[in-house]
Structures are given as C-alpha cells and as structure tokens.
C-alpha cells in the first residue's frame, strides 16, 4: 500500500504519499492503516528537539485511530463496506502517510537546527494534516461499523478536537529560533557572537558533541547539493545554517572531537587517497573525459590536447577554466601526469571509456551562499590560524583536521582559509614528529592546493620542498600518498612560473619524484586489494 522507495534518501519536506486505487481490497486497506498508524505511534519513543507538543498531540490522536482500525478489522465484515467508507479510509491512509513522513523529518538525524528555523512551516504542516483527518472523520458514517461504544466515543472525540485543534509553534521553539536569528544577524554584521548564547541554543537542540554538529553540517550540505532544490530562500537559509554550524564545530566543539582517533583517520586517509589518485581527478576540464595526452597552457591549467586544440581553433584565446587571457597558444606536454595516468590505468585495469561521465560540480561553492555564512567562515578561519600558531600539539592537529574538512569540497572555504594564512602554518607542521599531525597537515594542503591562490602561496613559501620531504620520508604511508597527490595539483603552477626556485627544484628532482609516485600508486593498489 505504501510506495516502495529509499526513505533515507527522501528529501526533507518531500512527501511521496500515494492515494490507494479505487478498487483496492478493503481488507488490505485496513491492514495497511493499522501498520501505518503503528509506525506513527512508534515515534513517541523518539527524541523531538522541536515540535514536541504538535508531535505528541498528533501521535495521541493516531493512537486512538489505531484502536478504531483494529476493532474494524476484528468485528466487521470488511468486504461488505460501502464505497463511501472505502473512500474515507483511502483519504485517511493518504493523510497518515504524510504525517509519518513529517514525523520522520522532524526526528531526522542532522536536521535539528533546520527544523527549528522552519518551525512555522512545520507547525502549519501538522495543522493541515490534523484538520484533513478531522474532515475525513466528519464524512465517515460510523453507523456502518459494528463498534464498541467506547471506541465510537473516542473517535468522535478526536474528530471534534481535531476540528478545534490550535496547532502552533511552541513558545520555547519560538524563543530558540529568535536567538538563532540574532546570532546569524551578528555574523552578518561582522560581529562574532557570544559563545554562551550559542551554547544555550545548541543545548536546547541537544547538539552536544562534535559528532552531532558534524551530522547537522552533513545534512545541510546534502540538501544544498540536491538537484531538486530550486528554492532560493531555502538555499540561502541552508547555506547560512551550514556556515553557522561549521563555526560551532570548529570553535565550540574543539575539545569534543569524539571521532578523532587513529583508526578512523587511517580509514579517512585511505578514502582520500582513492579520491586523489584515481581517474576522476585526471579528467579534462573541457571534455570531462580521462586525459590521454595532457598538456598545460600558459595559465598553468592542464587539458587534454584534442580538447584544448579544438577550443583554440574555434578562436577562443582565453583559458576555459580560469577565464584569463592566454599569453600564448603554446601547449606544454605534461609528461609526469601522463605517466601517472597510464600507470594507474595499468595497475587498476581501468578502461578509459569507463570514466566518460561527468564529475561532481562544486563550482557553485565559489560563493558563500549568504553574508552570514561568509563571515562565520572568516571568523572560523582566523580562529584556526591562531590555533595552528599558538596551540598545543593536540590543538594544532585538530585545527589541521578541521581545515581538512572545511576545504574538502568548498571553494569559498578554501579561499577564506588561504586568506587567513593557514598555509605557512600547515607547512611547518609537515616536519612534526607526530604522524597524525603530519597527515592532517598534508591532507589540508592537498585540498588548498586545488585553489589557484593556494598553489601560489605554497610555492612562494618554498612548500614544494617540504611536501617532497613528506613524499620521501613521511611517517605514514597515507601521508606519502597524499603528498604525491598534492604534487600533481602543484605541478601545473610550475609551468606558469618557470623561473621560480620551486621549478628548478622540481626539474632537478623530476625523475626520482615520478618514480616514487608510481611506486606509491602500486603500493596503494596492492594494499587495497
């Protein structure tokens, strides 16, 4: 009776409820109503960070309806129900499906701050569904059923209560929502909010650990990235809250990084290595296909020869990726990258045609999404720089790890971190005797090297030598592999700055570096089989 789909992947406030067909079997319909109402009642044991009163009232009414459905099933000849009764039950089924979806949304992992800020909308949804149930019960003729007096009175009572139900935002939710709005307004006006005020809001929502905060960010990011999200207001709100929660995770939960342990870092490191050293990162920005003959243009960007030649022959004299005017149309073969791509494909048995699919586009993250989010990330970036410079070894490692997360797939975050000055401090951490500190630092540099400004800062601070040092003598295999990936992203910048000291160093070390990189790829491949 209920639509079969992955409930975990359903977008929030998207209710794919279905109305039962006209010739539905009444027995099947009532059985489904019992199962549906039981699923709703089960939510009484779940934690509601917000909408507690509305959820409790809705569940109470459905629990009475559940008794009604059970008695209808046990004491009546359902097959003889009139069409009007079947129609009413179908409408109830449709409303209860939506109510179940709404309860799932309100208790969804990571959605607490978003649900709080949508309190008025959610309360309206509860009100509409309860009134819809009341309307259906008004139409339903109870005389056609053999019901006990007690059940009949209870159902009539909830129908009457539902008609008069005063579903509204809980005063405590309203107060917490106004506090969040004040905090976001302070961010927007470039004023760092009082941490005590923020902690009170987080306590109200029971966001009490680094993990809780991280789940909120993950949910918000998933909603922002959703292809179906075309509501500008929601995108603005989601972006604002994501920036706010990132600030909270990095500043307020610094000492509550519950996932921060060696085993999980190794697992994350392996995943990052796979994402850094695979054909997804060897695509041509023009064709989005695996490059078979990579060449570098005067802006330092690398393209597949066939694609960039076609671009130039069309009369285009600007770099497709950066928009900069090309100083010349000379195409410099990127021999190192070509060797690595070829070796990777050989070691992994990768057919080039398999990867002729479009990669995930993060170009939309070049802007912060909202003024409040922009300032929150700036404040966080400055805080992390202070930790890298003056913190304890543990604080420095945690700051590097936070940078690693922030820069993972967000261009604006990378820009803010680079502007705040994190790169020189991360380069210093590469010489740390702590393996975790070194790995977090090189992983952060890898993410930042994907930004044009990041490449320049790393090279200007003689960072290539330090990264090659990690490649040669890193404390962990994961750190060496990430260092190899970082060199790939930096290599294009050297073609643009051929007179730099780093370029001279790279040229003198080219053969050994390529050999080490290829060996690391083979090692990674064998260790993952």
Coordinates of C-alpha atoms in Angstrom, one line a residue:
X1 CA 0.0 0.0 0.0
X2 CA 2.9 2.4 0.6
X3 CA 5.2 3.4 -2.1
X4 CA 8.5 1.5 -2.2
X5 CA 11.5 3.8 -2.1
X6 CA 14.6 4.5 -0.1
X7 CA 13.3 6.5 2.9
X8 CA 16.8 7.6 3.9
X9 CA 17.3 9.3 0.5
X10 CA 14.0 11.2 0.6
X11 CA 14.5 14.9 0.6
X12 CA 13.1 16.7 3.6
X13 CA 9.5 18.0 3.3
X14 CA 9.0 15.9 0.2
X15 CA 6.1 13.6 0.9
X16 CA 5.7 10.9 -1.9
X17 CA 2.4 9.7 -0.4
X18 CA 0.1 7.7 -2.7
X19 CA -3.7 7.5 -2.7
X20 CA -4.9 3.9 -2.8
X21 CA -6.6 3.0 -6.1
X22 CA -10.4 2.9 -6.3
X23 CA -10.7 -0.9 -6.5
X24 CA -8.3 -1.5 -3.5
X25 CA -9.2 -4.5 -1.4
X26 CA -10.8 -3.2 1.8
X27 CA -9.0 -5.8 3.9
X28 CA -5.7 -4.8 2.5
X29 CA -6.5 -1.1 3.1
X30 CA -7.4 -1.5 6.7
X31 CA -4.4 -3.8 7.4
X32 CA -2.2 -1.1 5.9
X33 CA -3.9 1.6 8.0
X34 CA -3.1 -0.4 11.1
X35 CA 0.6 -0.8 10.1
X36 CA 0.8 2.8 9.2
X37 CA -0.7 4.0 12.5
X38 CA 1.6 1.7 14.4
X39 CA 4.6 3.2 12.6
X40 CA 3.4 6.7 13.7
X41 CA 2.8 5.6 17.3
X42 CA 6.4 4.2 17.4
X43 CA 7.6 7.8 17.1
X44 CA 6.5 8.5 20.7
X45 CA 9.8 6.9 21.8
X46 CA 11.9 9.1 19.6
X47 CA 13.5 12.4 20.7
X48 CA 11.9 15.6 19.3
X49 CA 14.3 18.5 19.5
X50 CA 11.5 20.8 18.4
X51 CA 7.7 20.5 17.7
X52 CA 7.3 18.4 20.8
X53 CA 3.7 19.4 21.6
X54 CA 2.5 19.1 18.0
X55 CA 4.1 15.7 17.6
X56 CA 2.7 14.5 20.9
X57 CA -0.8 15.6 20.0
X58 CA -0.7 14.0 16.6
X59 CA 0.6 10.7 17.9
X60 CA -2.1 10.7 20.6
X61 CA -4.9 11.1 18.0
X62 CA -3.4 8.4 15.7
X63 CA -3.2 6.0 18.7
X64 CA -7.0 6.3 19.1
X65 CA -7.5 5.8 15.4
X66 CA -5.3 2.7 15.6
X67 CA -7.7 1.2 18.1
X68 CA -10.6 2.1 15.8
X69 CA -8.9 0.4 12.8
X70 CA -8.1 -2.8 14.9
X71 CA -11.7 -3.0 16.0
X72 CA -13.0 -2.5 12.5
X73 CA -10.8 -5.4 11.4
X74 CA -11.8 -7.7 14.2
X75 CA -15.5 -7.1 14.5
X76 CA -16.7 -6.3 11.0
X77 CA -17.1 -7.9 7.6
X78 CA -14.8 -5.6 5.8
X79 CA -15.6 -7.0 2.3
X80 CA -19.1 -5.6 2.6
X81 CA -18.1 -2.0 3.3
X82 CA -19.8 0.6 1.2
X83 CA -17.8 2.6 -1.3
X84 CA -18.1 5.7 0.8
X85 CA -16.3 4.0 3.7
X86 CA -13.5 2.7 1.5
X87 CA -13.1 6.2 0.1
X88 CA -12.8 7.7 3.6
X89 CA -10.3 5.1 4.6
X90 CA -8.3 5.8 1.5
X91 CA -8.2 9.5 2.4
X92 CA -7.1 8.6 6.0
X93 CA -4.4 6.4 4.5
X94 CA -3.1 9.3 2.4
X95 CA -3.1 11.7 5.4
X96 CA -1.4 9.3 7.7
X97 CA 1.4 8.6 5.1
X98 CA 2.1 12.3 5.1
X99 CA 2.0 12.5 8.9
X100 CA 4.5 9.7 9.1
X101 CA 6.8 11.5 6.6
X102 CA 6.5 14.7 8.7
X103 CA 7.4 12.9 11.9
X104 CA 10.4 11.3 10.2
X105 CA 11.6 14.7 9.0
X106 CA 11.2 16.3 12.5
X107 CA 13.3 13.5 14.0
X108 CA 15.7 13.1 11.1
X109 CA 19.4 12.9 12.0
X110 CA 21.2 16.2 11.5
X111 CA 18.1 18.3 10.8
X112 CA 17.5 19.9 14.2
X113 CA 18.7 23.4 13.5
X114 CA 17.0 23.5 10.1
X115 CA 13.7 22.2 11.5
X116 CA 13.9 24.8 14.3
X117 CA 14.2 27.6 11.7
X118 CA 11.3 26.1 9.7
X119 CA 9.1 26.0 12.9
X120 CA 6.2 27.9 11.4
X121 CA 6.2 25.9 8.3
X122 CA 6.3 22.6 10.2
X123 CA 3.5 23.7 12.6
X124 CA 1.4 24.5 9.6
X125 CA 2.0 21.1 8.1
X126 CA 0.9 19.4 11.4
X127 CA -2.2 21.7 11.4
X128 CA -3.2 20.9 7.8
X129 CA -2.8 17.1 8.3
X130 CA -4.8 17.0 11.6
X131 CA -7.6 19.1 10.0
X132 CA -7.6 16.8 7.0
X133 CA -8.0 13.8 9.3
X134 CA -10.9 15.7 11.1
X135 CA -12.6 16.4 7.8
X136 CA -12.5 12.8 6.7
X137 CA -13.8 11.6 10.1
X138 CA -16.7 14.1 9.8
X139 CA -17.7 12.5 6.5
X140 CA -17.3 8.9 7.6
X141 CA -20.6 7.2 8.6
X142 CA -19.8 5.3 11.8
X143 CA -23.3 3.6 11.6
X144 CA -22.0 1.1 9.0
X145 CA -19.5 -0.3 11.5
X146 CA -20.0 -2.6 14.4
X147 CA -18.1 -0.7 17.1
X148 CA -18.0 -0.7 20.9
X149 CA -19.5 2.4 22.5
X150 CA -16.1 3.3 24.0
X151 CA -14.3 3.3 20.6
X152 CA -17.0 5.2 18.9
X153 CA -17.0 7.9 21.5
X154 CA -13.2 8.2 21.4
X155 CA -13.1 8.6 17.6
X156 CA -15.9 11.2 17.7
X157 CA -14.0 13.0 20.4
X158 CA -10.7 13.2 18.4
X159 CA -12.7 14.3 15.4
X160 CA -14.1 17.2 17.4
X161 CA -10.7 18.0 19.0
X162 CA -9.0 18.0 15.6
X163 CA -11.5 20.5 14.2
X164 CA -10.7 22.9 17.0
X165 CA -7.0 22.0 17.3
X166 CA -4.8 25.0 17.9
X167 CA -1.6 23.8 16.4
X168 CA 1.1 26.5 16.7
X169 CA 4.8 27.0 17.3
X170 CA 5.8 26.0 20.8
X171 CA 6.9 29.2 22.7
X172 CA 10.2 27.6 23.6
X173 CA 10.9 26.8 19.9
X174 CA 9.9 30.4 19.1
X175 CA 12.4 31.8 21.6
X176 CA 15.2 29.5 20.4
X177 CA 14.5 30.4 16.8
X178 CA 14.8 34.1 17.7
X179 CA 18.1 33.5 19.4
X180 CA 19.5 31.8 16.3
X181 CA 18.2 34.7 14.1
X182 CA 20.0 37.1 16.5
X183 CA 23.3 35.1 16.2
X184 CA 23.1 34.9 12.4
X185 CA 22.4 38.7 12.3
X186 CA 25.5 39.3 14.4
X187 CA 27.6 37.2 12.0
X188 CA 26.1 39.1 9.0
X189 CA 27.1 42.4 10.7
X190 CA 30.7 41.1 11.2
X191 CA 30.3 40.7 14.9
X192 CA 31.4 37.5 16.5
X193 CA 28.5 36.2 18.7
X194 CA 28.8 35.4 22.4
X195 CA 29.7 31.7 22.8
X196 CA 27.4 31.4 25.8
X197 CA 24.3 32.4 23.7
X198 CA 25.3 29.9 21.0
X199 CA 25.8 27.1 23.6
X200 CA 22.3 27.8 25.0
X201 CA 20.7 27.2 21.6
X202 CA 22.8 24.1 21.0
X203 CA 21.8 22.8 24.4
X204 CA 18.2 23.3 23.7
X205 CA 18.5 21.3 20.4
X206 CA 20.7 18.7 22.2
X207 CA 23.5 19.3 19.8
X208 CA 26.1 18.4 22.5
X209 CA 29.0 16.7 20.7
X210 CA 31.3 17.3 17.7
X211 CA 29.5 14.3 16.1
X212 CA 26.1 16.0 16.5
X213 CA 27.4 19.2 14.9
X214 CA 29.0 17.3 12.1
X215 CA 25.8 15.5 11.3
X216 CA 24.0 18.8 11.1
X217 CA 26.5 20.1 8.6
X218 CA 26.3 16.9 6.5
X219 CA 22.5 17.1 6.4
X220 CA 22.6 20.8 5.4
X221 CA 25.3 20.2 2.7
X222 CA 23.3 17.3 1.3
X223 CA 20.2 19.5 1.0
X224 CA 22.2 22.3 -0.7
X225 CA 23.6 19.8 -3.2
X226 CA 20.3 18.3 -4.0
X227 CA 19.5 18.7 -7.7
X228 CA 15.8 19.3 -7.0
X229 CA 16.4 22.2 -4.6
X230 CA 15.4 25.3 -6.7
X231 CA 14.1 27.4 -3.9
X232 CA 16.4 30.4 -3.5
X233 CA 15.2 31.2 0.0
X234 CA 15.8 27.7 1.2
X235 CA 19.3 27.6 -0.3
X236 CA 20.1 30.9 1.4
X237 CA 18.9 29.5 4.8
X238 CA 20.6 26.2 4.3
X239 CA 23.9 27.9 3.4
X240 CA 23.6 30.3 6.4
X241 CA 23.0 27.5 8.8
X242 CA 25.8 25.4 7.3
X243 CA 28.3 28.2 7.9
X244 CA 27.0 28.7 11.4
X245 CA 27.3 25.0 12.3
X246 CA 30.8 24.9 10.8
X247 CA 31.8 27.7 13.1
X248 CA 30.3 25.8 16.1
X249 CA 32.1 22.6 15.1
X250 CA 35.5 24.2 14.8
X251 CA 35.3 26.6 17.7
X252 CA 32.9 25.3 20.4
X253 CA 33.5 21.6 20.0
X254 CA 37.3 21.7 19.7
X255 CA 37.7 19.6 22.8
X256 CA 34.9 17.2 22.0
X257 CA 36.2 15.7 18.7
X258 CA 34.8 12.2 19.6
X259 CA 35.7 10.6 16.3
X260 CA 39.3 11.9 16.5
X261 CA 41.3 8.6 16.7
X262 CA 43.9 6.8 14.8
X263 CA 41.8 4.0 13.3
X264 CA 39.2 6.4 11.8
X265 CA 41.9 8.7 10.5
X266 CA 43.5 5.8 8.7
X267 CA 40.1 4.9 7.2
X268 CA 39.5 8.5 6.1
X269 CA 43.1 8.7 4.8
X270 CA 42.5 5.7 2.5
X271 CA 39.3 7.2 1.2
X272 CA 41.1 10.5 0.4
X273 CA 43.9 8.7 -1.3
X274 CA 41.4 6.8 -3.5
X275 CA 39.7 10.1 -4.4
X276 CA 43.0 11.8 -5.1
X277 CA 44.8 9.1 -7.1
X278 CA 42.0 8.0 -9.4
X279 CA 40.9 8.9 -12.9
X280 CA 38.2 11.2 -11.6
X281 CA 40.9 13.7 -11.0
X282 CA 42.5 13.1 -14.3
X283 CA 39.6 14.4 -16.4
X284 CA 39.9 17.2 -18.9
X285 CA 38.0 20.3 -17.7
X286 CA 36.6 20.7 -21.2
X287 CA 35.5 17.2 -22.2
X288 CA 35.2 15.8 -18.7
X289 CA 36.9 12.7 -20.0
X290 CA 40.1 11.0 -18.9
X291 CA 43.1 12.8 -20.4
X292 CA 45.2 10.6 -22.7
X293 CA 47.6 13.4 -23.8
X294 CA 47.6 16.1 -21.0
X295 CA 49.1 19.5 -22.0
X296 CA 49.5 22.7 -20.0
X297 CA 48.6 26.2 -21.2
X298 CA 50.2 29.5 -20.2
X299 CA 47.8 29.9 -17.2
X300 CA 49.0 26.7 -15.6
X301 CA 45.9 24.7 -16.3
X302 CA 46.0 21.3 -17.8
X303 CA 43.7 20.0 -20.6
X304 CA 43.6 17.0 -23.0
X305 CA 45.4 18.0 -26.2
X306 CA 42.5 17.3 -28.5
X307 CA 40.0 19.3 -26.4
X308 CA 42.2 22.4 -26.0
X309 CA 43.2 22.4 -29.6
X310 CA 39.6 22.4 -30.7
X311 CA 39.0 25.2 -28.3
X312 CA 41.8 27.3 -29.7
X313 CA 40.8 26.6 -33.3
X314 CA 37.4 28.0 -32.6
X315 CA 39.0 31.4 -32.0
X316 CA 39.0 31.3 -28.2
X317 CA 42.1 32.9 -26.7
X318 CA 41.2 32.6 -23.0
X319 CA 41.7 29.8 -20.5
X320 CA 38.5 27.8 -20.3
X321 CA 38.9 27.2 -16.6
X322 CA 40.1 30.5 -15.3
X323 CA 38.9 32.9 -17.9
X324 CA 42.3 34.5 -18.1
X325 CA 43.7 35.7 -21.4
X326 CA 46.3 33.2 -22.8
X327 CA 49.8 34.8 -23.1
X328 CA 50.5 32.3 -25.9
X329 CA 48.9 29.3 -27.5
X330 CA 51.9 27.1 -26.7
X331 CA 50.9 23.7 -25.3
X332 CA 53.4 22.1 -23.0
X333 CA 53.2 18.3 -22.6
X334 CA 52.5 17.3 -19.0
X335 CA 54.7 14.2 -19.2
X336 CA 54.6 13.5 -15.5
X337 CA 50.8 13.5 -15.3
X338 CA 50.6 11.3 -18.4
X339 CA 52.9 8.7 -16.9
X340 CA 50.9 8.6 -13.7
X341 CA 47.6 8.2 -15.6
X342 CA 49.0 5.4 -17.7
X343 CA 50.5 3.6 -14.8
X344 CA 47.3 4.0 -12.7
X345 CA 45.2 2.6 -15.5
X346 CA 47.6 -0.4 -16.0
X347 CA 47.7 -1.2 -12.3
X348 CA 43.9 -0.9 -11.9
X349 CA 42.8 -2.4 -15.2
X350 CA 41.0 0.8 -15.9
X351 CA 39.4 1.2 -19.4
X352 CA 39.3 4.8 -20.3
X353 CA 35.8 4.6 -21.7
X354 CA 34.5 3.7 -18.2
X355 CA 35.1 7.2 -17.0
X356 CA 33.4 9.2 -19.7
X357 CA 30.9 10.6 -17.2
X358 CA 30.5 14.0 -15.7
X359 CA 32.2 14.6 -12.3
X360 CA 30.5 16.4 -9.4
X361 CA 30.5 20.1 -10.0
X362 CA 31.5 22.2 -7.0
X363 CA 31.7 25.5 -8.9
X364 CA 28.6 26.8 -7.1
X365 CA 30.6 26.8 -3.9
X366 CA 32.8 29.7 -5.1
X367 CA 30.3 32.0 -3.3
X368 CA 29.4 31.6 0.4
X369 CA 25.6 31.4 -0.1
X370 CA 24.8 34.2 2.3
X371 CA 26.6 37.1 4.1
X372 CA 26.2 35.4 7.5
X373 CA 27.8 32.2 6.2
X374 CA 30.7 34.2 4.7
X375 CA 31.5 36.0 8.0
X376 CA 31.1 32.8 10.0
X377 CA 33.7 31.0 7.8
X378 CA 36.1 34.0 8.1
X379 CA 35.8 34.0 11.9
X380 CA 36.4 30.3 11.9
X381 CA 39.4 30.6 9.6
X382 CA 41.0 33.2 11.8
X383 CA 40.4 31.0 14.9
X384 CA 42.1 28.0 13.2
X385 CA 45.1 30.1 12.3
X386 CA 45.5 31.2 15.9
X387 CA 45.3 27.5 17.0
X388 CA 47.9 26.5 14.4
X389 CA 50.3 29.2 15.5
X390 CA 49.9 29.2 19.3
X391 CA 48.0 26.0 20.3
X392 CA 49.3 22.8 21.8
X393 CA 50.3 19.9 19.6
X394 CA 46.8 18.4 20.0
X395 CA 45.1 21.7 19.3
X396 CA 47.3 22.1 16.2
X397 CA 46.4 18.7 14.9
X398 CA 42.7 19.2 15.5
X399 CA 42.9 22.6 13.7
X400 CA 44.6 20.9 10.8
X401 CA 41.9 18.3 10.7
X402 CA 39.2 20.9 10.7
X403 CA 40.9 22.6 7.8
X404 CA 41.0 19.3 6.1
X405 CA 37.2 19.1 6.4
X406 CA 36.4 22.7 5.5
X407 CA 38.4 22.7 2.3
X408 CA 37.3 19.3 1.2
X409 CA 34.7 20.4 -1.4
X410 CA 34.1 24.1 -0.9
X411 CA 35.9 26.7 -3.0
X412 CA 34.9 29.6 -0.8
X413 CA 36.1 27.9 2.4
X414 CA 39.5 27.3 0.7
X415 CA 39.7 31.0 -0.2
X416 CA 39.0 32.1 3.3
X417 CA 41.5 29.7 4.8
X418 CA 44.2 30.8 2.4
X419 CA 43.4 34.5 3.0
X420 CA 43.6 33.9 6.8
X421 CA 47.1 32.5 6.4
X422 CA 46.8 28.8 7.2
X423 CA 49.2 27.5 4.6
X424 CA 52.5 28.7 6.2
X425 CA 51.4 27.2 9.5
X426 CA 50.4 23.9 7.8
X427 CA 53.8 23.7 6.0
X428 CA 55.5 24.0 9.4
X429 CA 53.5 21.1 10.7
X430 CA 54.9 18.8 7.9
X431 CA 58.0 18.4 10.0
X432 CA 56.1 17.3 13.1
X433 CA 57.2 14.1 14.8
X434 CA 53.5 13.2 15.3
X435 CA 52.2 11.0 12.5
X436 CA 48.6 12.2 12.9
X437 CA 49.7 15.9 12.9
X438 CA 51.7 15.4 9.7
X439 CA 48.9 13.5 7.9
X440 CA 46.3 16.2 8.8
X441 CA 48.6 19.0 7.7
X442 CA 49.5 17.4 4.3
X443 CA 45.8 16.5 3.7
X444 CA 44.8 20.1 4.4
X445 CA 47.5 21.3 2.0
X446 CA 46.2 18.9 -0.7
X447 CA 42.7 20.5 -0.5
X448 CA 44.1 24.0 -0.5
X449 CA 46.4 23.3 -3.5
X450 CA 43.3 22.9 -5.6
X451 CA 42.7 26.6 -5.3
X452 CA 44.8 28.8 -7.6
X453 CA 45.7 31.1 -4.7
X454 CA 46.7 28.1 -2.7
X455 CA 49.1 26.9 -5.3
X456 CA 50.8 30.3 -5.4
X457 CA 51.1 30.6 -1.6
X458 CA 52.6 27.1 -1.2
X459 CA 55.2 27.7 -4.0
X460 CA 56.0 31.2 -2.7
X461 CA 56.7 29.7 0.8
X462 CA 59.0 27.1 -0.7
X463 CA 56.4 24.5 0.2
X464 CA 57.3 22.1 -2.6
X465 CA 60.5 21.0 -0.9
X466 CA 58.7 20.3 2.3
X467 CA 56.0 18.3 0.5
X468 CA 58.6 16.3 -1.4
X469 CA 60.2 15.6 2.0
X470 CA 57.0 14.0 3.2
X471 CA 56.8 12.1 0.0
X472 CA 60.3 10.7 0.7
X473 CA 60.2 10.3 4.5
X474 CA 56.6 10.6 5.6
X475 CA 55.8 9.0 8.9
X476 CA 52.9 7.0 7.4
X477 CA 52.1 5.6 4.0
X478 CA 48.9 7.6 3.8
X479 CA 50.9 10.9 4.3
X480 CA 53.3 9.9 1.5
X481 CA 50.4 9.1 -0.8
X482 CA 48.6 12.4 -0.1
X483 CA 51.9 14.2 -0.7
X484 CA 52.1 12.6 -4.1
X485 CA 48.6 13.8 -4.9
X486 CA 49.5 17.3 -3.8
X487 CA 52.5 17.4 -6.1
X488 CA 50.1 16.7 -9.1
X489 CA 48.0 19.7 -8.3
X490 CA 51.1 21.9 -7.8
X491 CA 52.8 20.7 -11.0
X492 CA 50.8 22.9 -13.4
X493 CA 51.7 26.0 -11.5
X494 CA 55.4 25.3 -12.2
X495 CA 54.8 25.6 -15.9
X496 CA 53.5 29.0 -15.3
X497 CA 56.3 30.1 -13.0
X498 CA 59.3 28.6 -14.7
X499 CA 61.8 30.9 -13.1
X500 CA 60.8 30.0 -9.5
X501 CA 63.1 28.2 -7.1
X502 CA 60.5 25.6 -6.8
X503 CA 60.5 25.0 -10.5
X504 CA 64.3 24.5 -10.5
X505 CA 63.9 22.1 -7.6
X506 CA 61.2 20.2 -9.4
X507 CA 63.1 19.8 -12.6
X508 CA 66.2 18.6 -10.8
X509 CA 64.1 16.1 -8.9
X510 CA 61.7 15.1 -11.6
X511 CA 62.7 11.6 -12.3
X512 CA 63.0 10.5 -8.6
X513 CA 59.7 12.1 -7.8
X514 CA 57.9 10.4 -10.7
X515 CA 59.4 7.0 -9.6
X516 CA 58.3 7.5 -6.0
X517 CA 54.8 8.5 -7.1
X518 CA 54.4 5.5 -9.3
X519 CA 55.7 3.2 -6.6
X520 CA 53.2 4.7 -4.1
X521 CA 50.3 4.1 -6.5
X522 CA 51.4 0.4 -6.8
X523 CA 51.6 0.2 -3.0
X524 CA 48.2 1.7 -2.6
X525 CA 46.7 -0.6 -5.2
X526 CA 48.2 -3.8 -3.5
X527 CA 47.2 -2.7 0.0
X528 CA 43.6 -2.1 -1.0
X529 CA 43.1 -5.5 -2.8

